[in-house]
């Protein structure tokens, strides 16, 4: 009885994830024994670059940053993930080592799914395999876009593009504009844009004076998206 209740708990948890929501109850029940939960408090490392891949992580709540260390020892943030996302994306079913370090930006709740069990499910369910493949392709496109952004020499353009990217993935309508639904320090924004914290502070200060962004509730609000887009395009 207790085991059945536990399985029901896992199937309900899996059902809340967009990737698994379309699956039949039978498929979820078969996967349930390979699932476990984990919490990660804000600031904690979920796994480190180079550690052996043990499971696929699905983010139920909270946000995480994915980062790598550069050759000169600096942290370079690759992306920020939110509820419903899974990670790692690269090599997630091949085992091996995690390609990047993942850190909780907020208190996070996660579901961890065993690699072998998930691979077995993907072999049986073509629709799920395709959905997961499309998600991976989307993340690769995001990474390609990030590479293009970091290659841009104009810091103003780079920061504007990073803010627009964050707004598209983590923004919500709020009073006075589009509010980023996450709190990033200037150092975290510097890591995201490949620059120094002082440079981020100066660039954001300029954006505030021009009315493009403002600070609110510990986060940023994009006041004038059109003007920020113009800055991202190098037009002002």
mmCIF file of C-alpha atoms in Angstrom:
data_model
loop_
_atom_site.group_PDB
_atom_site.id
_atom_site.type_symbol
_atom_site.label_atom_id
_atom_site.label_comp_id
_atom_site.label_asym_id
_atom_site.label_seq_id
_atom_site.Cartn_x
_atom_site.Cartn_y
_atom_site.Cartn_z
ATOM 1 C CA UNK A 1 0.000 0.000 0.000
ATOM 2 C CA UNK A 2 2.804 2.378 0.947
ATOM 3 C CA UNK A 3 4.733 1.537 -2.209
ATOM 4 C CA UNK A 4 1.679 2.180 -4.366
ATOM 5 C CA UNK A 5 1.163 5.563 -2.696
ATOM 6 C CA UNK A 6 4.806 6.456 -3.321
ATOM 7 C CA UNK A 7 4.522 5.490 -6.999
ATOM 8 C CA UNK A 8 1.395 7.603 -7.307
ATOM 9 C CA UNK A 9 3.318 10.524 -5.814
ATOM 10 C CA UNK A 10 6.057 10.209 -8.444
ATOM 11 C CA UNK A 11 3.629 9.823 -11.358
ATOM 12 C CA UNK A 12 1.840 13.010 -10.277
ATOM 13 C CA UNK A 13 5.171 14.832 -9.998
ATOM 14 C CA UNK A 14 6.224 13.659 -13.463
ATOM 15 C CA UNK A 15 2.853 14.644 -14.919
ATOM 16 C CA UNK A 16 3.492 18.257 -13.871
ATOM 17 C CA UNK A 17 6.589 18.428 -16.088
ATOM 18 C CA UNK A 18 5.814 19.541 -19.669
ATOM 19 C CA UNK A 19 7.987 16.828 -21.216
ATOM 20 C CA UNK A 20 6.146 14.002 -19.448
ATOM 21 C CA UNK A 21 2.636 15.491 -19.322
ATOM 22 C CA UNK A 22 1.409 13.756 -22.541
ATOM 23 C CA UNK A 23 2.519 10.264 -21.434
ATOM 24 C CA UNK A 24 0.072 7.519 -20.605
ATOM 25 C CA UNK A 25 -0.347 6.604 -16.952
ATOM 26 C CA UNK A 26 1.220 3.199 -17.613
ATOM 27 C CA UNK A 27 4.420 4.791 -18.916
ATOM 28 C CA UNK A 28 4.680 7.125 -15.940
ATOM 29 C CA UNK A 29 4.099 4.249 -13.532
ATOM 30 C CA UNK A 30 6.931 2.268 -15.129
ATOM 31 C CA UNK A 31 9.264 5.251 -14.844
ATOM 32 C CA UNK A 32 8.306 6.149 -11.261
ATOM 33 C CA UNK A 33 10.736 3.723 -9.505
ATOM 34 C CA UNK A 34 13.642 5.446 -11.298
ATOM 35 C CA UNK A 35 12.742 8.900 -9.964
ATOM 36 C CA UNK A 36 13.895 10.659 -6.817
ATOM 37 C CA UNK A 37 13.508 14.187 -5.523
ATOM 38 C CA UNK A 38 16.113 16.696 -4.443
ATOM 39 C CA UNK A 39 16.126 20.210 -3.083
ATOM 40 C CA UNK A 40 18.902 22.734 -3.663
ATOM 41 C CA UNK A 41 19.016 25.898 -1.551
ATOM 42 C CA UNK A 42 19.943 29.198 -3.175
ATOM 43 C CA UNK A 43 23.664 29.376 -3.887
ATOM 44 C CA UNK A 44 24.306 25.647 -3.683
ATOM 45 C CA UNK A 45 26.044 23.677 -6.449
ATOM 46 C CA UNK A 46 23.827 20.963 -7.921
ATOM 47 C CA UNK A 47 26.682 19.319 -9.813
ATOM 48 C CA UNK A 48 30.116 20.381 -10.985
ATOM 49 C CA UNK A 49 31.725 20.353 -14.400
ATOM 50 C CA UNK A 50 33.651 17.095 -14.841
ATOM 51 C CA UNK A 51 31.672 15.027 -12.337
ATOM 52 C CA UNK A 52 30.199 11.781 -13.635
ATOM 53 C CA UNK A 53 26.657 12.099 -14.968
ATOM 54 C CA UNK A 54 24.387 10.236 -12.564
ATOM 55 C CA UNK A 55 20.901 11.361 -13.613
ATOM 56 C CA UNK A 56 18.914 13.802 -15.703
ATOM 57 C CA UNK A 57 17.717 16.722 -13.577
ATOM 58 C CA UNK A 58 14.266 18.223 -14.123
ATOM 59 C CA UNK A 59 13.612 21.594 -12.525
ATOM 60 C CA UNK A 60 10.232 21.683 -10.758
ATOM 61 C CA UNK A 61 10.635 25.129 -9.207
ATOM 62 C CA UNK A 62 13.337 27.754 -8.898
ATOM 63 C CA UNK A 63 16.053 28.793 -11.345
ATOM 64 C CA UNK A 64 19.594 27.617 -11.952
ATOM 65 C CA UNK A 65 22.601 28.968 -13.816
ATOM 66 C CA UNK A 66 24.799 26.790 -15.992
ATOM 67 C CA UNK A 67 28.420 27.923 -16.148
ATOM 68 C CA UNK A 68 31.889 26.833 -17.257
ATOM 69 C CA UNK A 69 35.346 27.996 -16.240
ATOM 70 C CA UNK A 70 37.372 29.783 -18.913
ATOM 71 C CA UNK A 71 41.039 29.094 -19.579
ATOM 72 C CA UNK A 72 42.013 32.101 -17.465
ATOM 73 C CA UNK A 73 39.943 30.907 -14.495
ATOM 74 C CA UNK A 74 36.869 33.128 -14.920
ATOM 75 C CA UNK A 75 33.319 31.838 -14.615
ATOM 76 C CA UNK A 76 31.315 32.156 -17.836
ATOM 77 C CA UNK A 77 27.562 31.711 -17.474
ATOM 78 C CA UNK A 78 26.104 29.869 -20.460
ATOM 79 C CA UNK A 79 22.407 30.023 -19.661
ATOM 80 C CA UNK A 80 19.807 30.339 -16.924
ATOM 81 C CA UNK A 81 17.100 27.675 -16.709
ATOM 82 C CA UNK A 82 13.651 27.784 -15.132
ATOM 83 C CA UNK A 83 10.805 25.458 -14.111
ATOM 84 C CA UNK A 84 10.157 22.647 -16.592
ATOM 85 C CA UNK A 85 13.698 22.669 -18.005
ATOM 86 C CA UNK A 86 15.976 19.662 -17.783
ATOM 87 C CA UNK A 87 19.764 19.442 -17.675
ATOM 88 C CA UNK A 88 22.374 18.583 -18.699
ATOM 89 C CA UNK A 89 21.461 18.806 -22.380
ATOM 90 C CA UNK A 90 24.729 17.868 -24.036
ATOM 91 C CA UNK A 91 25.577 14.195 -23.646
ATOM 92 C CA UNK A 92 22.743 13.698 -21.182
ATOM 93 C CA UNK A 93 22.038 10.106 -22.237
ATOM 94 C CA UNK A 94 25.586 9.066 -23.057
ATOM 95 C CA UNK A 95 26.849 9.160 -19.479
ATOM 96 C CA UNK A 96 30.357 10.540 -19.123
ATOM 97 C CA UNK A 97 30.966 13.831 -17.334
ATOM 98 C CA UNK A 98 28.782 16.856 -16.750
ATOM 99 C CA UNK A 99 29.843 19.515 -19.309
ATOM 100 C CA UNK A 100 29.242 22.479 -16.980
ATOM 101 C CA UNK A 101 28.593 23.440 -13.361
ATOM 102 C CA UNK A 102 24.995 24.090 -12.335
ATOM 103 C CA UNK A 103 24.214 26.338 -9.360
ATOM 104 C CA UNK A 104 20.870 27.230 -7.764
ATOM 105 C CA UNK A 105 20.018 30.925 -8.167
ATOM 106 C CA UNK A 106 16.930 30.402 -6.017
ATOM 107 C CA UNK A 107 15.714 27.651 -3.697
ATOM 108 C CA UNK A 108 15.048 24.799 -6.132
ATOM 109 C CA UNK A 109 13.020 21.604 -6.183
ATOM 110 C CA UNK A 110 14.171 18.967 -8.645
ATOM 111 C CA UNK A 111 13.278 15.518 -9.913
ATOM 112 C CA UNK A 112 16.182 13.263 -10.850
ATOM 113 C CA UNK A 113 15.547 10.498 -13.384
ATOM 114 C CA UNK A 114 17.882 7.514 -13.811
ATOM 115 C CA UNK A 115 19.702 7.562 -17.171
ATOM 116 C CA UNK A 116 19.049 3.937 -18.098
ATOM 117 C CA UNK A 117 15.342 4.124 -17.247
ATOM 118 C CA UNK A 118 14.875 7.298 -19.277
ATOM 119 C CA UNK A 119 16.765 5.849 -22.260
ATOM 120 C CA UNK A 120 14.542 2.762 -22.122
ATOM 121 C CA UNK A 121 11.420 4.955 -22.098
ATOM 122 C CA UNK A 122 12.690 6.974 -25.072
ATOM 123 C CA UNK A 123 13.242 3.765 -27.062
ATOM 124 C CA UNK A 124 9.599 2.812 -26.489
ATOM 125 C CA UNK A 125 8.072 6.237 -27.045
ATOM 126 C CA UNK A 126 8.985 8.019 -30.273
ATOM 127 C CA UNK A 127 6.915 11.115 -29.477
ATOM 128 C CA UNK A 128 8.766 11.623 -26.202
ATOM 129 C CA UNK A 129 12.136 11.061 -27.895
ATOM 130 C CA UNK A 130 11.253 13.670 -30.524
ATOM 131 C CA UNK A 131 10.082 16.174 -27.876
ATOM 132 C CA UNK A 132 13.334 15.734 -25.954
ATOM 133 C CA UNK A 133 15.370 16.063 -29.154
ATOM 134 C CA UNK A 134 13.584 19.314 -30.017
ATOM 135 C CA UNK A 135 14.309 20.660 -26.528
ATOM 136 C CA UNK A 136 17.989 19.817 -26.952
ATOM 137 C CA UNK A 137 18.025 21.493 -30.371
ATOM 138 C CA UNK A 138 16.484 24.619 -28.825
ATOM 139 C CA UNK A 139 19.189 24.707 -26.171
ATOM 140 C CA UNK A 140 21.898 24.326 -28.830
ATOM 141 C CA UNK A 141 20.387 27.266 -30.706
ATOM 142 C CA UNK A 142 20.428 29.257 -27.458
ATOM 143 C CA UNK A 143 24.108 28.413 -26.962
ATOM 144 C CA UNK A 144 24.916 29.445 -30.527
ATOM 145 C CA UNK A 145 23.168 32.741 -29.906
ATOM 146 C CA UNK A 146 25.152 33.200 -26.690
ATOM 147 C CA UNK A 147 28.400 32.625 -28.603
ATOM 148 C CA UNK A 148 27.382 35.309 -31.100
ATOM 149 C CA UNK A 149 26.514 37.679 -28.244
ATOM 150 C CA UNK A 150 29.832 37.133 -26.481
ATOM 151 C CA UNK A 151 31.723 37.696 -29.732
ATOM 152 C CA UNK A 152 30.212 41.202 -29.952
ATOM 153 C CA UNK A 153 32.869 43.704 -28.907
ATOM 154 C CA UNK A 154 30.496 46.562 -28.076
ATOM 155 C CA UNK A 155 29.632 46.101 -24.401
ATOM 156 C CA UNK A 156 26.441 48.150 -24.681
ATOM 157 C CA UNK A 157 25.167 45.837 -27.434
ATOM 158 C CA UNK A 158 26.200 42.750 -25.486
ATOM 159 C CA UNK A 159 24.420 43.790 -22.290
ATOM 160 C CA UNK A 160 21.263 44.851 -24.141
ATOM 161 C CA UNK A 161 21.095 41.490 -25.916
ATOM 162 C CA UNK A 162 21.601 39.616 -22.648
ATOM 163 C CA UNK A 163 18.782 41.562 -20.966
ATOM 164 C CA UNK A 164 16.430 40.883 -23.889
ATOM 165 C CA UNK A 165 17.309 37.182 -23.768
ATOM 166 C CA UNK A 166 16.540 37.091 -20.040
ATOM 167 C CA UNK A 167 13.291 38.976 -20.623
ATOM 168 C CA UNK A 168 12.168 36.469 -23.254
ATOM 169 C CA UNK A 169 12.798 33.501 -20.955
ATOM 170 C CA UNK A 170 12.215 34.914 -17.492
ATOM 171 C CA UNK A 171 10.201 38.114 -17.932
ATOM 172 C CA UNK A 172 6.652 38.868 -16.872
ATOM 173 C CA UNK A 173 4.468 41.936 -17.396
ATOM 174 C CA UNK A 174 4.603 44.253 -14.407
ATOM 175 C CA UNK A 175 3.954 47.809 -13.380
ATOM 176 C CA UNK A 176 5.876 50.058 -15.693
ATOM 177 C CA UNK A 177 7.277 47.405 -18.005
ATOM 178 C CA UNK A 178 8.569 43.867 -18.321
ATOM 179 C CA UNK A 179 10.014 42.629 -15.035
ATOM 180 C CA UNK A 180 12.722 39.985 -14.932
ATOM 181 C CA UNK A 181 11.369 37.252 -12.705
ATOM 182 C CA UNK A 182 14.767 36.532 -11.167
ATOM 183 C CA UNK A 183 17.331 38.414 -9.169
ATOM 184 C CA UNK A 184 20.855 38.627 -10.523
ATOM 185 C CA UNK A 185 23.756 40.454 -8.947
ATOM 186 C CA UNK A 186 25.973 42.668 -11.092
ATOM 187 C CA UNK A 187 28.635 39.951 -10.797
ATOM 188 C CA UNK A 188 26.218 37.335 -12.154
ATOM 189 C CA UNK A 189 25.290 39.639 -15.036
ATOM 190 C CA UNK A 190 28.996 40.170 -15.672
ATOM 191 C CA UNK A 191 29.495 36.412 -15.855
ATOM 192 C CA UNK A 192 26.579 36.175 -18.289
ATOM 193 C CA UNK A 193 27.976 38.862 -20.596
ATOM 194 C CA UNK A 194 31.658 38.023 -20.326
ATOM 195 C CA UNK A 195 32.769 41.297 -18.789
ATOM 196 C CA UNK A 196 33.759 42.880 -15.475
ATOM 197 C CA UNK A 197 31.283 43.792 -12.739
ATOM 198 C CA UNK A 198 32.314 47.454 -12.900
ATOM 199 C CA UNK A 199 31.545 47.554 -16.634
ATOM 200 C CA UNK A 200 28.084 46.084 -16.021
ATOM 201 C CA UNK A 201 27.409 48.697 -13.351
ATOM 202 C CA UNK A 202 28.345 51.521 -15.730
ATOM 203 C CA UNK A 203 26.280 50.116 -18.603
ATOM 204 C CA UNK A 204 23.193 49.541 -16.472
ATOM 205 C CA UNK A 205 23.607 53.022 -15.040
ATOM 206 C CA UNK A 206 23.524 54.445 -18.559
ATOM 207 C CA UNK A 207 20.443 52.371 -19.412
ATOM 208 C CA UNK A 208 18.691 53.685 -16.285
ATOM 209 C CA UNK A 209 19.492 57.307 -17.106
ATOM 210 C CA UNK A 210 18.096 56.806 -20.607
ATOM 211 C CA UNK A 211 14.886 55.254 -19.250
ATOM 212 C CA UNK A 212 15.482 51.798 -20.767
ATOM 213 C CA UNK A 213 15.513 49.915 -17.442
ATOM 214 C CA UNK A 214 14.958 50.521 -13.763
ATOM 215 C CA UNK A 215 15.446 48.572 -10.543
ATOM 216 C CA UNK A 216 12.408 47.256 -8.676
ATOM 217 C CA UNK A 217 12.027 44.736 -5.856
ATOM 218 C CA UNK A 218 15.641 43.616 -6.199
ATOM 219 C CA UNK A 219 15.238 42.878 -9.899
ATOM 220 C CA UNK A 220 15.254 44.772 -13.189
ATOM 221 C CA UNK A 221 12.294 46.133 -15.123
ATOM 222 C CA UNK A 222 12.641 46.807 -18.831
ATOM 223 C CA UNK A 223 10.828 50.107 -19.280
ATOM 224 C CA UNK A 224 11.395 50.639 -22.995
ATOM 225 C CA UNK A 225 11.847 47.374 -24.870
ATOM 226 C CA UNK A 226 11.953 49.058 -28.285
ATOM 227 C CA UNK A 227 14.810 51.317 -27.188
ATOM 228 C CA UNK A 228 16.631 48.365 -25.594
ATOM 229 C CA UNK A 229 16.227 46.444 -28.843
ATOM 230 C CA UNK A 230 17.703 49.396 -30.704
ATOM 231 C CA UNK A 231 20.682 49.290 -28.333
ATOM 232 C CA UNK A 232 21.004 45.535 -28.940
ATOM 233 C CA UNK A 233 21.039 46.220 -32.684
ATOM 234 C CA UNK A 234 23.764 48.827 -32.230
ATOM 235 C CA UNK A 235 21.499 51.655 -33.352
ATOM 236 C CA UNK A 236 21.966 53.860 -30.255
#
